[in-house]
């Protein structure tokens, strides 16, 4: 299955992605989704969140950290990012369309799990007076990185299925349902 990438990037088999004119360009999926205000009250948490669905193709070890203050905070940002796992690189992105007095950084994690954790923990986090905006950047992956990502995801789900089968539960069912506790008269006096 072949997905076309943006014309901005040319991929080479064995090397890093080559960016057109040496720069990373802002793409539509880099923008934050608006907050969901129509969610049922019982489904709404303490703060409004956006609803966005990610597939394995959308996730990446590459993150773009937007809205970072232009003051020299690279060392502090690197220390913050390293809390979630080992970094392969952290670079400022030149010529990226940003708000005034802010800049964008490209972070690449060594492991997918670290990138997923960093995305969830850093998005909308206050950092030196600005709220960070974090998005995945799968367009920066090489074909080899994409293949590794798909292999990792396959093994991740196989391990989950093995845990379910080892415990006697069926995948997708809760422990209570798997144990036959729901609908079995639990809590009724006899």
PDB file of C-alpha atoms in Angstrom:
ATOM      1  CA  UNK A   1       0.000   0.000   0.000  1.00  0.00           C
ATOM      2  CA  UNK A   2       1.598   3.259  -1.109  1.00  0.00           C
ATOM      3  CA  UNK A   3       0.606   6.629   0.344  1.00  0.00           C
ATOM      4  CA  UNK A   4       1.693   9.788  -1.417  1.00  0.00           C
ATOM      5  CA  UNK A   5       3.566  12.239   0.759  1.00  0.00           C
ATOM      6  CA  UNK A   6       3.612  15.987   0.365  1.00  0.00           C
ATOM      7  CA  UNK A   7       5.543  17.208  -2.665  1.00  0.00           C
ATOM      8  CA  UNK A   8       7.665  19.227  -0.265  1.00  0.00           C
ATOM      9  CA  UNK A   9       9.698  16.173   0.766  1.00  0.00           C
ATOM     10  CA  UNK A  10      11.789  13.768  -1.261  1.00  0.00           C
ATOM     11  CA  UNK A  11      12.644  10.507   0.454  1.00  0.00           C
ATOM     12  CA  UNK A  12      15.868   8.632  -0.152  1.00  0.00           C
ATOM     13  CA  UNK A  13      16.059   4.946   0.699  1.00  0.00           C
ATOM     14  CA  UNK A  14      18.971   5.008   3.127  1.00  0.00           C
ATOM     15  CA  UNK A  15      19.229   8.566   4.408  1.00  0.00           C
ATOM     16  CA  UNK A  16      17.349  11.296   6.181  1.00  0.00           C
ATOM     17  CA  UNK A  17      14.418  13.002   4.469  1.00  0.00           C
ATOM     18  CA  UNK A  18      15.577  15.737   2.113  1.00  0.00           C
ATOM     19  CA  UNK A  19      13.462  18.858   2.501  1.00  0.00           C
ATOM     20  CA  UNK A  20      12.775  21.066  -0.495  1.00  0.00           C
ATOM     21  CA  UNK A  21      14.952  24.167  -0.272  1.00  0.00           C
ATOM     22  CA  UNK A  22      16.240  22.888   3.104  1.00  0.00           C
ATOM     23  CA  UNK A  23      13.196  23.852   5.151  1.00  0.00           C
ATOM     24  CA  UNK A  24      10.229  22.252   6.868  1.00  0.00           C
ATOM     25  CA  UNK A  25       6.963  23.675   5.577  1.00  0.00           C
ATOM     26  CA  UNK A  26       3.798  24.111   7.643  1.00  0.00           C
ATOM     27  CA  UNK A  27       1.187  21.525   6.636  1.00  0.00           C
ATOM     28  CA  UNK A  28      -2.541  21.405   7.516  1.00  0.00           C
ATOM     29  CA  UNK A  29      -2.124  18.609  10.089  1.00  0.00           C
ATOM     30  CA  UNK A  30       0.320  20.813  12.057  1.00  0.00           C
ATOM     31  CA  UNK A  31      -2.560  23.095  13.114  1.00  0.00           C
ATOM     32  CA  UNK A  32      -4.394  22.423  16.345  1.00  0.00           C
ATOM     33  CA  UNK A  33      -8.007  21.298  16.139  1.00  0.00           C
ATOM     34  CA  UNK A  34     -10.628  23.560  17.741  1.00  0.00           C
ATOM     35  CA  UNK A  35     -11.939  22.558  21.148  1.00  0.00           C
ATOM     36  CA  UNK A  36     -15.016  20.358  21.171  1.00  0.00           C
ATOM     37  CA  UNK A  37     -17.908  22.218  22.786  1.00  0.00           C
ATOM     38  CA  UNK A  38     -20.721  19.842  21.788  1.00  0.00           C
ATOM     39  CA  UNK A  39     -19.648  16.817  23.815  1.00  0.00           C
ATOM     40  CA  UNK A  40     -22.297  15.460  26.194  1.00  0.00           C
ATOM     41  CA  UNK A  41     -21.843  16.732  29.750  1.00  0.00           C
ATOM     42  CA  UNK A  42     -21.199  13.253  31.186  1.00  0.00           C
ATOM     43  CA  UNK A  43     -18.406  12.734  28.602  1.00  0.00           C
ATOM     44  CA  UNK A  44     -16.752  16.113  29.216  1.00  0.00           C
ATOM     45  CA  UNK A  45     -13.785  16.313  31.575  1.00  0.00           C
ATOM     46  CA  UNK A  46     -12.712  19.261  33.692  1.00  0.00           C
ATOM     47  CA  UNK A  47     -11.237  21.086  30.712  1.00  0.00           C
ATOM     48  CA  UNK A  48     -12.263  21.231  27.069  1.00  0.00           C
ATOM     49  CA  UNK A  49     -10.220  19.124  24.670  1.00  0.00           C
ATOM     50  CA  UNK A  50     -10.105  18.711  20.913  1.00  0.00           C
ATOM     51  CA  UNK A  51     -11.238  15.476  19.318  1.00  0.00           C
ATOM     52  CA  UNK A  52      -8.708  14.111  16.863  1.00  0.00           C
ATOM     53  CA  UNK A  53      -8.252  10.532  15.748  1.00  0.00           C
ATOM     54  CA  UNK A  54      -4.730   9.237  15.111  1.00  0.00           C
ATOM     55  CA  UNK A  55      -3.913   6.180  13.050  1.00  0.00           C
ATOM     56  CA  UNK A  56      -0.577   4.398  13.151  1.00  0.00           C
ATOM     57  CA  UNK A  57       0.344   6.281   9.965  1.00  0.00           C
ATOM     58  CA  UNK A  58      -0.279   9.634  11.704  1.00  0.00           C
ATOM     59  CA  UNK A  59       1.878   8.882  14.740  1.00  0.00           C
ATOM     60  CA  UNK A  60       5.614   9.375  14.512  1.00  0.00           C
ATOM     61  CA  UNK A  61       8.843   9.562  16.479  1.00  0.00           C
ATOM     62  CA  UNK A  62       9.178  13.041  14.923  1.00  0.00           C
ATOM     63  CA  UNK A  63       7.424  15.864  16.790  1.00  0.00           C
ATOM     64  CA  UNK A  64       7.133  19.546  15.977  1.00  0.00           C
ATOM     65  CA  UNK A  65       7.082  21.704  19.103  1.00  0.00           C
ATOM     66  CA  UNK A  66       5.431  24.985  18.169  1.00  0.00           C
ATOM     67  CA  UNK A  67       4.943  28.232  20.074  1.00  0.00           C
ATOM     68  CA  UNK A  68       8.325  28.028  21.866  1.00  0.00           C
ATOM     69  CA  UNK A  69       9.430  31.458  23.016  1.00  0.00           C
ATOM     70  CA  UNK A  70      12.226  32.988  20.897  1.00  0.00           C
ATOM     71  CA  UNK A  71      14.399  33.598  23.949  1.00  0.00           C
ATOM     72  CA  UNK A  72      17.285  31.091  24.029  1.00  0.00           C
ATOM     73  CA  UNK A  73      15.582  28.184  25.870  1.00  0.00           C
ATOM     74  CA  UNK A  74      16.962  25.243  23.886  1.00  0.00           C
ATOM     75  CA  UNK A  75      18.727  23.661  26.889  1.00  0.00           C
ATOM     76  CA  UNK A  76      15.594  23.904  29.038  1.00  0.00           C
ATOM     77  CA  UNK A  77      13.451  22.492  26.226  1.00  0.00           C
ATOM     78  CA  UNK A  78      15.885  19.607  25.748  1.00  0.00           C
ATOM     79  CA  UNK A  79      15.823  18.811  29.478  1.00  0.00           C
ATOM     80  CA  UNK A  80      12.018  18.854  29.412  1.00  0.00           C
ATOM     81  CA  UNK A  81      11.851  16.589  26.350  1.00  0.00           C
ATOM     82  CA  UNK A  82      14.363  14.100  27.826  1.00  0.00           C
ATOM     83  CA  UNK A  83      11.979  13.435  30.732  1.00  0.00           C
ATOM     84  CA  UNK A  84       9.889  11.300  28.375  1.00  0.00           C
ATOM     85  CA  UNK A  85      12.676   9.259  26.807  1.00  0.00           C
ATOM     86  CA  UNK A  86      15.950   9.444  24.905  1.00  0.00           C
ATOM     87  CA  UNK A  87      16.107  12.004  22.108  1.00  0.00           C
ATOM     88  CA  UNK A  88      17.798  11.349  18.814  1.00  0.00           C
ATOM     89  CA  UNK A  89      17.799  15.050  17.934  1.00  0.00           C
ATOM     90  CA  UNK A  90      16.329  18.424  18.869  1.00  0.00           C
ATOM     91  CA  UNK A  91      16.789  21.249  16.366  1.00  0.00           C
ATOM     92  CA  UNK A  92      15.292  24.676  15.859  1.00  0.00           C
ATOM     93  CA  UNK A  93      13.369  24.878  12.574  1.00  0.00           C
ATOM     94  CA  UNK A  94      14.267  27.895  10.467  1.00  0.00           C
ATOM     95  CA  UNK A  95      11.813  29.686   8.168  1.00  0.00           C
ATOM     96  CA  UNK A  96       8.737  27.955   9.618  1.00  0.00           C
ATOM     97  CA  UNK A  97       5.595  30.099   9.667  1.00  0.00           C
ATOM     98  CA  UNK A  98       5.103  31.089  13.338  1.00  0.00           C
ATOM     99  CA  UNK A  99       3.591  33.756  15.518  1.00  0.00           C
ATOM    100  CA  UNK A 100       5.768  36.725  16.387  1.00  0.00           C
ATOM    101  CA  UNK A 101       8.466  36.068  19.041  1.00  0.00           C
ATOM    102  CA  UNK A 102       8.032  32.296  18.858  1.00  0.00           C
ATOM    103  CA  UNK A 103       9.838  29.506  17.058  1.00  0.00           C
ATOM    104  CA  UNK A 104       9.436  25.824  16.229  1.00  0.00           C
ATOM    105  CA  UNK A 105      11.644  22.877  17.217  1.00  0.00           C
ATOM    106  CA  UNK A 106      11.887  19.443  15.605  1.00  0.00           C
ATOM    107  CA  UNK A 107      12.314  16.659  18.180  1.00  0.00           C
ATOM    108  CA  UNK A 108      13.020  13.090  17.159  1.00  0.00           C
ATOM    109  CA  UNK A 109      12.740  10.391  19.813  1.00  0.00           C
ATOM    110  CA  UNK A 110      14.522   7.036  19.691  1.00  0.00           C
ATOM    111  CA  UNK A 111      11.360   5.127  20.653  1.00  0.00           C
ATOM    112  CA  UNK A 112       7.761   5.528  19.537  1.00  0.00           C
ATOM    113  CA  UNK A 113       6.415   5.081  23.077  1.00  0.00           C
ATOM    114  CA  UNK A 114       8.522   8.034  24.269  1.00  0.00           C
ATOM    115  CA  UNK A 115       7.236  10.223  21.433  1.00  0.00           C
ATOM    116  CA  UNK A 116       3.619   9.316  22.211  1.00  0.00           C
ATOM    117  CA  UNK A 117       4.117  10.130  25.899  1.00  0.00           C
ATOM    118  CA  UNK A 118       5.888  13.404  25.085  1.00  0.00           C
ATOM    119  CA  UNK A 119       3.095  14.444  22.715  1.00  0.00           C
ATOM    120  CA  UNK A 120       0.401  13.858  25.313  1.00  0.00           C
ATOM    121  CA  UNK A 121       2.325  15.496  28.178  1.00  0.00           C
ATOM    122  CA  UNK A 122       3.791  18.491  26.344  1.00  0.00           C
ATOM    123  CA  UNK A 123       0.779  19.553  24.277  1.00  0.00           C
ATOM    124  CA  UNK A 124      -0.742  22.726  25.775  1.00  0.00           C
ATOM    125  CA  UNK A 125       1.896  22.792  28.541  1.00  0.00           C
ATOM    126  CA  UNK A 126       3.007  26.196  29.830  1.00  0.00           C
ATOM    127  CA  UNK A 127       6.671  26.718  28.951  1.00  0.00           C
ATOM    128  CA  UNK A 128       8.314  30.067  29.707  1.00  0.00           C
ATOM    129  CA  UNK A 129       5.035  31.961  29.389  1.00  0.00           C
ATOM    130  CA  UNK A 130       3.696  30.301  26.241  1.00  0.00           C
ATOM    131  CA  UNK A 131       1.561  27.213  25.735  1.00  0.00           C
ATOM    132  CA  UNK A 132       3.380  24.633  23.660  1.00  0.00           C
ATOM    133  CA  UNK A 133       1.609  23.158  20.652  1.00  0.00           C
ATOM    134  CA  UNK A 134       2.905  19.705  19.761  1.00  0.00           C
ATOM    135  CA  UNK A 135       2.087  17.721  16.643  1.00  0.00           C
ATOM    136  CA  UNK A 136       3.345  14.556  15.002  1.00  0.00           C
ATOM    137  CA  UNK A 137       5.398  15.031  11.814  1.00  0.00           C
ATOM    138  CA  UNK A 138       5.250  11.691   9.957  1.00  0.00           C
ATOM    139  CA  UNK A 139       6.244  13.436   6.724  1.00  0.00           C
ATOM    140  CA  UNK A 140       9.801  13.641   8.118  1.00  0.00           C
ATOM    141  CA  UNK A 141      10.157   9.854   8.400  1.00  0.00           C
ATOM    142  CA  UNK A 142      12.310   7.833   6.065  1.00  0.00           C
ATOM    143  CA  UNK A 143      10.766   4.702   4.532  1.00  0.00           C
ATOM    144  CA  UNK A 144      12.870   2.602   6.934  1.00  0.00           C
ATOM    145  CA  UNK A 145      11.471   4.518   9.943  1.00  0.00           C
ATOM    146  CA  UNK A 146       7.924   4.009   8.672  1.00  0.00           C
ATOM    147  CA  UNK A 147       8.531   0.265   8.306  1.00  0.00           C
ATOM    148  CA  UNK A 148       9.985   0.133  11.849  1.00  0.00           C
ATOM    149  CA  UNK A 149       6.939   2.005  13.164  1.00  0.00           C
ATOM    150  CA  UNK A 150       4.543  -0.483  11.567  1.00  0.00           C
ATOM    151  CA  UNK A 151       6.582  -3.452  12.921  1.00  0.00           C
ATOM    152  CA  UNK A 152       6.571  -1.918  16.417  1.00  0.00           C
ATOM    153  CA  UNK A 153       2.809  -1.370  16.313  1.00  0.00           C
ATOM    154  CA  UNK A 154       2.179  -4.945  15.145  1.00  0.00           C
ATOM    155  CA  UNK A 155       4.273  -6.385  18.014  1.00  0.00           C
ATOM    156  CA  UNK A 156       2.596  -4.002  20.488  1.00  0.00           C
ATOM    157  CA  UNK A 157      -0.865  -5.357  19.600  1.00  0.00           C
ATOM    158  CA  UNK A 158       0.300  -8.975  19.457  1.00  0.00           C
ATOM    159  CA  UNK A 159       1.635  -8.624  22.993  1.00  0.00           C
ATOM    160  CA  UNK A 160      -1.738  -7.219  24.104  1.00  0.00           C
ATOM    161  CA  UNK A 161      -3.596 -10.095  22.443  1.00  0.00           C
ATOM    162  CA  UNK A 162      -1.273 -12.608  24.097  1.00  0.00           C
ATOM    163  CA  UNK A 163      -1.982 -11.063  27.521  1.00  0.00           C
ATOM    164  CA  UNK A 164      -5.728 -11.334  26.889  1.00  0.00           C
ATOM    165  CA  UNK A 165      -5.472 -14.944  25.734  1.00  0.00           C
ATOM    166  CA  UNK A 166      -3.238 -15.848  28.690  1.00  0.00           C
ATOM    167  CA  UNK A 167      -5.789 -14.472  31.134  1.00  0.00           C
ATOM    168  CA  UNK A 168      -8.712 -16.215  29.437  1.00  0.00           C
ATOM    169  CA  UNK A 169     -10.351 -12.939  28.425  1.00  0.00           C
ATOM    170  CA  UNK A 170     -11.569 -12.101  24.984  1.00  0.00           C
ATOM    171  CA  UNK A 171      -9.985  -9.006  23.387  1.00  0.00           C
ATOM    172  CA  UNK A 172     -12.140  -5.901  23.711  1.00  0.00           C
ATOM    173  CA  UNK A 173     -14.046  -7.118  26.774  1.00  0.00           C
ATOM    174  CA  UNK A 174     -13.621  -5.737  30.259  1.00  0.00           C
ATOM    175  CA  UNK A 175     -12.413  -7.900  33.119  1.00  0.00           C
ATOM    176  CA  UNK A 176     -15.876  -7.806  34.703  1.00  0.00           C
ATOM    177  CA  UNK A 177     -17.563  -8.930  31.490  1.00  0.00           C
ATOM    178  CA  UNK A 178     -14.915 -11.590  30.861  1.00  0.00           C
ATOM    179  CA  UNK A 179     -15.405 -13.006  34.355  1.00  0.00           C
ATOM    180  CA  UNK A 180     -19.169 -13.177  33.828  1.00  0.00           C
ATOM    181  CA  UNK A 181     -19.886 -10.597  36.520  1.00  0.00           C
ATOM    182  CA  UNK A 182     -22.001  -8.272  34.415  1.00  0.00           C
ATOM    183  CA  UNK A 183     -25.599  -9.291  34.186  1.00  0.00           C
ATOM    184  CA  UNK A 184     -25.078 -12.208  36.571  1.00  0.00           C
ATOM    185  CA  UNK A 185     -27.064 -10.698  39.376  1.00  0.00           C
ATOM    186  CA  UNK A 186     -24.125  -9.113  41.166  1.00  0.00           C
ATOM    187  CA  UNK A 187     -25.370  -6.842  43.913  1.00  0.00           C
ATOM    188  CA  UNK A 188     -28.867  -8.333  44.038  1.00  0.00           C
ATOM    189  CA  UNK A 189     -30.136  -9.780  47.275  1.00  0.00           C
ATOM    190  CA  UNK A 190     -31.512 -13.284  47.026  1.00  0.00           C
TER     191      UNK A 190
END
